[in-house]
PDB file of C-alpha atoms in Angstrom:
ATOM      1  CA  LYS A  22     -27.102  10.755   5.947  1.00 67.00           C
ATOM      2  CA  ASP A  23     -24.901   7.696   6.092  1.00 92.00           C
ATOM      3  CA  ALA A  24     -21.163   8.047   6.721  1.00 93.00           C
ATOM      4  CA  GLN A  25     -20.511   5.158   4.350  1.00 92.00           C
ATOM      5  CA  VAL A  26     -22.050   7.086   1.439  1.00 95.00           C
ATOM      6  CA  TYR A  27     -19.720  10.035   2.022  1.00 96.00           C
ATOM      7  CA  SER A  28     -16.776   7.706   2.455  1.00 94.00           C
ATOM      8  CA  MET A  29     -17.488   5.870  -0.797  1.00 95.00           C
ATOM      9  CA  ARG A  30     -17.973   9.098  -2.721  1.00 96.00           C
ATOM     10  CA  GLY A  31     -14.773  10.470  -1.175  1.00 96.00           C
ATOM     11  CA  ALA A  32     -12.946   7.390  -2.441  1.00 94.00           C
ATOM     12  CA  VAL A  33     -14.360   7.896  -5.944  1.00 96.00           C
ATOM     13  CA  TYR A  34     -13.351  11.556  -5.914  1.00 97.00           C
ATOM     14  CA  GLY A  35      -9.862  10.495  -4.859  1.00 95.00           C
ATOM     15  CA  TYR A  36      -9.680   7.972  -7.682  1.00 94.00           C
ATOM     16  CA  LEU A  37     -10.611  10.795 -10.078  1.00 96.00           C
ATOM     17  CA  ASP A  38      -7.925  13.050  -8.535  1.00 95.00           C
ATOM     18  CA  HIS A  39     -10.575  15.463  -7.252  1.00 96.00           C
ATOM     19  CA  PHE A  40      -8.862  15.724  -3.893  1.00 96.00           C
ATOM     20  CA  ASP A  41     -10.747  18.720  -2.480  1.00 95.00           C
ATOM     21  CA  GLY A  42     -14.072  16.948  -2.937  1.00 96.00           C
ATOM     22  CA  SER A  43     -12.581  13.757  -1.574  1.00 96.00           C
ATOM     23  CA  LEU A  44     -11.343  15.380   1.630  1.00 97.00           C
ATOM     24  CA  GLN A  45     -14.639  17.230   2.095  1.00 97.00           C
ATOM     25  CA  ASP A  46     -16.561  13.974   1.854  1.00 97.00           C
ATOM     26  CA  PHE A  47     -14.226  12.199   4.256  1.00 96.00           C
ATOM     27  CA  ASP A  48     -14.586  15.087   6.720  1.00 95.00           C
ATOM     28  CA  GLN A  49     -18.370  14.762   6.465  1.00 96.00           C
ATOM     29  CA  ALA A  50     -18.117  11.002   6.978  1.00 96.00           C
ATOM     30  CA  PHE A  51     -16.104  11.631  10.154  1.00 92.00           C
ATOM     31  CA  ARG A  52     -18.770  13.976  11.472  1.00 94.00           C
ATOM     32  CA  LEU A  53     -21.193  11.052  11.204  1.00 95.00           C
ATOM     33  CA  ASP A  54     -18.895   8.206  12.314  1.00 94.00           C
ATOM     34  CA  THR A  55     -15.584   8.748  14.104  1.00 90.00           C
ATOM     35  CA  GLN A  56     -14.950   5.045  14.718  1.00 91.00           C
ATOM     36  CA  ASN A  57     -14.816   3.727  11.144  1.00 93.00           C
ATOM     37  CA  SER A  58     -11.253   2.624  10.461  1.00 94.00           C
ATOM     38  CA  ALA A  59     -11.843   2.436   6.680  1.00 93.00           C
ATOM     39  CA  ILE A  60     -12.588   6.163   6.542  1.00 95.00           C
ATOM     40  CA  TYR A  61      -9.281   6.903   8.244  1.00 95.00           C
ATOM     41  CA  GLN A  62      -7.463   4.556   5.867  1.00 95.00           C
ATOM     42  CA  ASN A  63      -9.064   6.092   2.776  1.00 94.00           C
ATOM     43  CA  ARG A  64      -8.383   9.672   3.827  1.00 96.00           C
ATOM     44  CA  GLY A  65      -4.838   8.686   4.739  1.00 96.00           C
ATOM     45  CA  GLY A  66      -4.398   7.451   1.180  1.00 93.00           C
ATOM     46  CA  ILE A  67      -5.545  10.805  -0.180  1.00 95.00           C
ATOM     47  CA  TYR A  68      -3.122  12.643   2.096  1.00 96.00           C
ATOM     48  CA  THR A  69      -0.322  10.398   0.812  1.00 93.00           C
ATOM     49  CA  LYS A  70      -1.254  11.200  -2.802  1.00 93.00           C
ATOM     50  CA  LEU A  71      -1.089  14.892  -1.900  1.00 95.00           C
ATOM     51  CA  GLY A  72       2.333  14.493  -0.304  1.00 95.00           C
ATOM     52  CA  ARG A  73       0.906  15.318   3.115  1.00 97.00           C
ATOM     53  CA  HIS A  74       2.596  12.313   4.672  1.00 97.00           C
ATOM     54  CA  ARG A  75       2.416  13.301   8.337  1.00 97.00           C
ATOM     55  CA  GLU A  76      -1.346  13.815   8.061  1.00 97.00           C
ATOM     56  CA  ALA A  77      -1.553  10.469   6.271  1.00 97.00           C
ATOM     57  CA  LEU A  78       0.321   8.787   9.111  1.00 97.00           C
ATOM     58  CA  ALA A  79      -2.001  10.333  11.688  1.00 97.00           C
ATOM     59  CA  ASP A  80      -5.049   8.909   9.881  1.00 97.00           C
ATOM     60  CA  LEU A  81      -3.455   5.523   9.235  1.00 97.00           C
ATOM     61  CA  ASN A  82      -2.420   5.279  12.879  1.00 97.00           C
ATOM     62  CA  GLN A  83      -6.027   6.009  13.855  1.00 96.00           C
ATOM     63  CA  ALA A  84      -7.259   3.286  11.500  1.00 96.00           C
ATOM     64  CA  LEU A  85      -4.843   0.798  13.045  1.00 96.00           C
ATOM     65  CA  LYS A  86      -5.700   1.953  16.564  1.00 95.00           C
ATOM     66  CA  ARG A  87      -9.297   0.961  15.844  1.00 94.00           C
ATOM     67  CA  ASP A  88      -8.358  -2.271  14.082  1.00 91.00           C
ATOM     68  CA  ARG A  89      -4.736  -3.369  14.516  1.00 89.00           C
ATOM     69  CA  ARG A  90      -5.211  -6.172  11.965  1.00 86.00           C
ATOM     70  CA  PHE A  91      -6.449  -3.850   9.189  1.00 88.00           C
ATOM     71  CA  SER A  92      -4.017  -5.006   6.515  1.00 88.00           C
ATOM     72  CA  ALA A  93      -4.953  -2.404   3.901  1.00 90.00           C
ATOM     73  CA  ALA A  94      -4.161   0.367   6.399  1.00 93.00           C
ATOM     74  CA  GLN A  95      -0.931  -1.439   7.284  1.00 93.00           C
ATOM     75  CA  PHE A  96       0.084  -1.489   3.613  1.00 93.00           C
ATOM     76  CA  SER A  97      -0.934   2.151   3.111  1.00 94.00           C
ATOM     77  CA  ARG A  98       1.167   3.122   6.110  1.00 96.00           C
ATOM     78  CA  CYS A  99       4.068   1.079   4.696  1.00 96.00           C
ATOM     79  CA  LEU A 100       3.872   3.095   1.467  1.00 95.00           C
ATOM     80  CA  THR A 101       3.709   6.350   3.414  1.00 96.00           C
ATOM     81  CA  TYR A 102       6.783   5.383   5.418  1.00 97.00           C
ATOM     82  CA  LEU A 103       8.556   4.576   2.139  1.00 96.00           C
ATOM     83  CA  CYS A 104       7.747   8.098   0.899  1.00 95.00           C
ATOM     84  CA  LEU A 105       9.250   9.518   4.091  1.00 96.00           C
ATOM     85  CA  GLY A 106      12.349   7.323   3.918  1.00 97.00           C
ATOM     86  CA  GLU A 107      11.432   5.652   7.210  1.00 97.00           C
ATOM     87  CA  TRP A 108      12.657   2.279   5.997  1.00 98.00           C
ATOM     88  CA  ASP A 109      12.515   0.219   9.192  1.00 97.00           C
ATOM     89  CA  SER A 110       8.923   1.244   9.889  1.00 97.00           C
ATOM     90  CA  ALA A 111       7.963   0.494   6.283  1.00 97.00           C
ATOM     91  CA  ALA A 112       9.502  -2.984   6.514  1.00 97.00           C
ATOM     92  CA  LEU A 113       7.628  -3.744   9.737  1.00 95.00           C
ATOM     93  CA  ASP A 114       4.332  -2.674   8.191  1.00 95.00           C
ATOM     94  CA  ALA A 115       4.938  -4.783   5.077  1.00 94.00           C
ATOM     95  CA  GLN A 116       5.535  -7.809   7.295  1.00 92.00           C
ATOM     96  CA  ALA A 117       2.379  -7.094   9.289  1.00 91.00           C
ATOM     97  CA  ALA A 118       0.254  -6.553   6.178  1.00 90.00           C
ATOM     98  CA  LEU A 119       1.195  -9.992   4.882  1.00 87.00           C
ATOM     99  CA  ARG A 120       0.854 -11.680   8.272  1.00 84.00           C
ATOM    100  CA  PHE A 121      -2.612 -10.430   9.208  1.00 77.00           C
ATOM    101  CA  ARG A 122      -4.533 -11.426   6.114  1.00 71.00           C
ATOM    102  CA  ALA A 123      -4.696 -14.044   3.413  1.00 66.00           C
ATOM    103  CA  TRP A 124      -4.603 -11.811   0.345  1.00 73.00           C
ATOM    104  CA  ARG A 125      -6.097 -12.629  -3.040  1.00 73.00           C
ATOM    105  CA  GLY A 126      -5.035 -11.629  -6.511  1.00 75.00           C
ATOM    106  CA  VAL A 127      -1.783  -9.778  -7.109  1.00 79.00           C
ATOM    107  CA  TYR A 128      -2.080  -7.388  -4.156  1.00 84.00           C
ATOM    108  CA  PRO A 129       0.419  -9.320  -1.983  1.00 88.00           C
ATOM    109  CA  LEU A 130       3.064  -8.985  -4.695  1.00 89.00           C
ATOM    110  CA  TYR A 131       2.941  -5.212  -4.312  1.00 91.00           C
ATOM    111  CA  ILE A 132       3.335  -5.577  -0.550  1.00 92.00           C
ATOM    112  CA  ILE A 133       6.304  -7.889  -1.141  1.00 92.00           C
ATOM    113  CA  ILE A 134       7.919  -5.338  -3.461  1.00 94.00           C
ATOM    114  CA  ALA A 135       7.338  -2.524  -0.957  1.00 95.00           C
ATOM    115  CA  GLY A 136       8.794  -4.604   1.864  1.00 95.00           C
ATOM    116  CA  HIS A 137      11.847  -5.497  -0.178  1.00 95.00           C
ATOM    117  CA  LEU A 138      12.416  -1.830  -1.083  1.00 96.00           C
ATOM    118  CA  ALA A 139      12.096  -0.904   2.594  1.00 97.00           C
ATOM    119  CA  TYR A 140      14.789  -3.387   3.577  1.00 97.00           C
ATOM    120  CA  ARG A 141      17.035  -2.158   0.772  1.00 95.00           C
ATOM    121  CA  GLY A 142      16.489   1.449   1.853  1.00 96.00           C
ATOM    122  CA  ALA A 143      17.497   0.489   5.385  1.00 96.00           C
ATOM    123  CA  GLY A 144      20.662  -1.136   4.045  1.00 96.00           C
ATOM    124  CA  SER A 145      19.470  -4.592   5.146  1.00 95.00           C
ATOM    125  CA  HIS A 146      19.969  -6.373   1.825  1.00 92.00           C
ATOM    126  CA  GLU A 147      20.102  -9.877   3.298  1.00 93.00           C
ATOM    127  CA  ASP A 148      16.891  -9.270   5.266  1.00 94.00           C
ATOM    128  CA  GLY A 149      15.307  -7.993   2.042  1.00 92.00           C
ATOM    129  CA  LYS A 150      16.294 -11.171   0.190  1.00 92.00           C
ATOM    130  CA  LYS A 151      14.920 -13.312   3.021  1.00 91.00           C
ATOM    131  CA  PHE A 152      11.685 -11.298   3.070  1.00 91.00           C
ATOM    132  CA  LEU A 153      11.268 -11.868  -0.689  1.00 89.00           C
ATOM    133  CA  ALA A 154      11.956 -15.593  -0.434  1.00 89.00           C
ATOM    134  CA  ASP A 155       9.674 -16.161   2.564  1.00 87.00           C
ATOM    135  CA  ALA A 156       6.832 -14.081   1.142  1.00 85.00           C
ATOM    136  CA  LEU A 157       7.002 -15.806  -2.240  1.00 84.00           C
ATOM    137  CA  LYS A 158       6.603 -19.191  -0.528  1.00 85.00           C
ATOM    138  CA  LYS A 159       3.306 -17.961   0.886  1.00 82.00           C
ATOM    139  CA  TYR A 160       2.225 -16.176  -2.310  1.00 82.00           C
ATOM    140  CA  PRO A 161       3.627 -18.041  -5.356  1.00 81.00           C
ATOM    141  CA  ILE A 162       1.738 -15.840  -7.808  1.00 80.00           C
ATOM    142  CA  ARG A 163       3.162 -15.713 -11.317  1.00 84.00           C
ATOM    143  CA  ARG A 164       1.193 -12.801 -12.794  1.00 87.00           C
ATOM    144  CA  TRP A 165       2.312  -9.201 -13.071  1.00 90.00           C
ATOM    145  CA  PRO A 166       4.098  -7.730 -11.056  1.00 91.00           C
ATOM    146  CA  HIS A 167       5.930 -11.040 -10.523  1.00 90.00           C
ATOM    147  CA  PRO A 168       8.510 -10.081 -13.198  1.00 92.00           C
ATOM    148  CA  VAL A 169       9.413  -7.076 -11.028  1.00 93.00           C
ATOM    149  CA  ILE A 170      10.134  -9.457  -8.162  1.00 90.00           C
ATOM    150  CA  ARG A 171      12.210 -11.660 -10.467  1.00 91.00           C
ATOM    151  CA  TYR A 172      14.175  -8.549 -11.437  1.00 93.00           C
ATOM    152  CA  LEU A 173      14.692  -7.617  -7.770  1.00 92.00           C
ATOM    153  CA  ARG A 174      16.030 -11.145  -7.196  1.00 90.00           C
ATOM    154  CA  ASN A 175      18.454 -10.728 -10.134  1.00 91.00           C
ATOM    155  CA  GLU A 176      16.733 -13.529 -12.037  1.00 92.00           C
ATOM    156  CA  ILE A 177      16.074 -11.372 -15.116  1.00 94.00           C
ATOM    157  CA  THR A 178      17.697  -8.292 -16.621  1.00 96.00           C
ATOM    158  CA  ALA A 179      16.178  -4.829 -16.929  1.00 96.00           C
ATOM    159  CA  PRO A 180      15.526  -5.320 -20.685  1.00 96.00           C
ATOM    160  CA  ASP A 181      13.792  -8.637 -19.913  1.00 96.00           C
ATOM    161  CA  LEU A 182      11.613  -6.906 -17.337  1.00 96.00           C
ATOM    162  CA  LEU A 183      10.673  -4.123 -19.727  1.00 96.00           C
ATOM    163  CA  SER A 184       9.840  -6.623 -22.475  1.00 95.00           C
ATOM    164  CA  GLN A 185       7.266  -8.214 -20.138  1.00 94.00           C
ATOM    165  CA  ALA A 186       5.594  -4.888 -19.345  1.00 94.00           C
ATOM    166  CA  LYS A 187       2.816  -4.897 -21.942  1.00 92.00           C
ATOM    167  CA  ASP A 188       1.009  -1.628 -21.145  1.00 93.00           C
ATOM    168  CA  THR A 189       1.819   1.840 -19.837  1.00 95.00           C
ATOM    169  CA  ASP A 190       0.888   1.016 -16.241  1.00 93.00           C
ATOM    170  CA  LYS A 191       3.255  -1.947 -16.203  1.00 93.00           C
ATOM    171  CA  LEU A 192       5.993   0.057 -17.912  1.00 94.00           C
ATOM    172  CA  THR A 193       5.641   2.706 -15.225  1.00 94.00           C
ATOM    173  CA  GLU A 194       5.909   0.092 -12.495  1.00 91.00           C
ATOM    174  CA  ALA A 195       8.915  -1.521 -14.195  1.00 93.00           C
ATOM    175  CA  HIS A 196      10.766   1.788 -14.312  1.00 90.00           C
TER     176      HIS A 196
END
């Protein structure tokens, strides 16, 4: 069988919160292909969802060892570092994720938010402001979650932010 099939099904299981099936499929994918960085990145994401952050880091490090410019793995590792309170490492990964790839859609805005939160967690508020400003020059996207960024820059109030969150997903992100 093809490792990619197991990897894709593992990702679907993860999306459906069927984590046991997801991990089993990723393990099977690894038995067939130990060099695929996407499998490591996807399994790392499942480990992060399960709160198994050290295992997530091990997989994400393997993904980046195989492809150091794998921006999705860089962003996943940034989020994992945020969960662990490893702010400086999270900030470095957010920078790298934006540097290595020209993103499309709103994805870079989430990286920008994560990077800003990493700098704030590290107590580097001025670096966080600079990161926001520089990143927004490269990605001047005005769709959601841009209001979150405006809030982080003190351009709008919390009630203004919440008024722009038009569904439960956006309300969750705004809180």
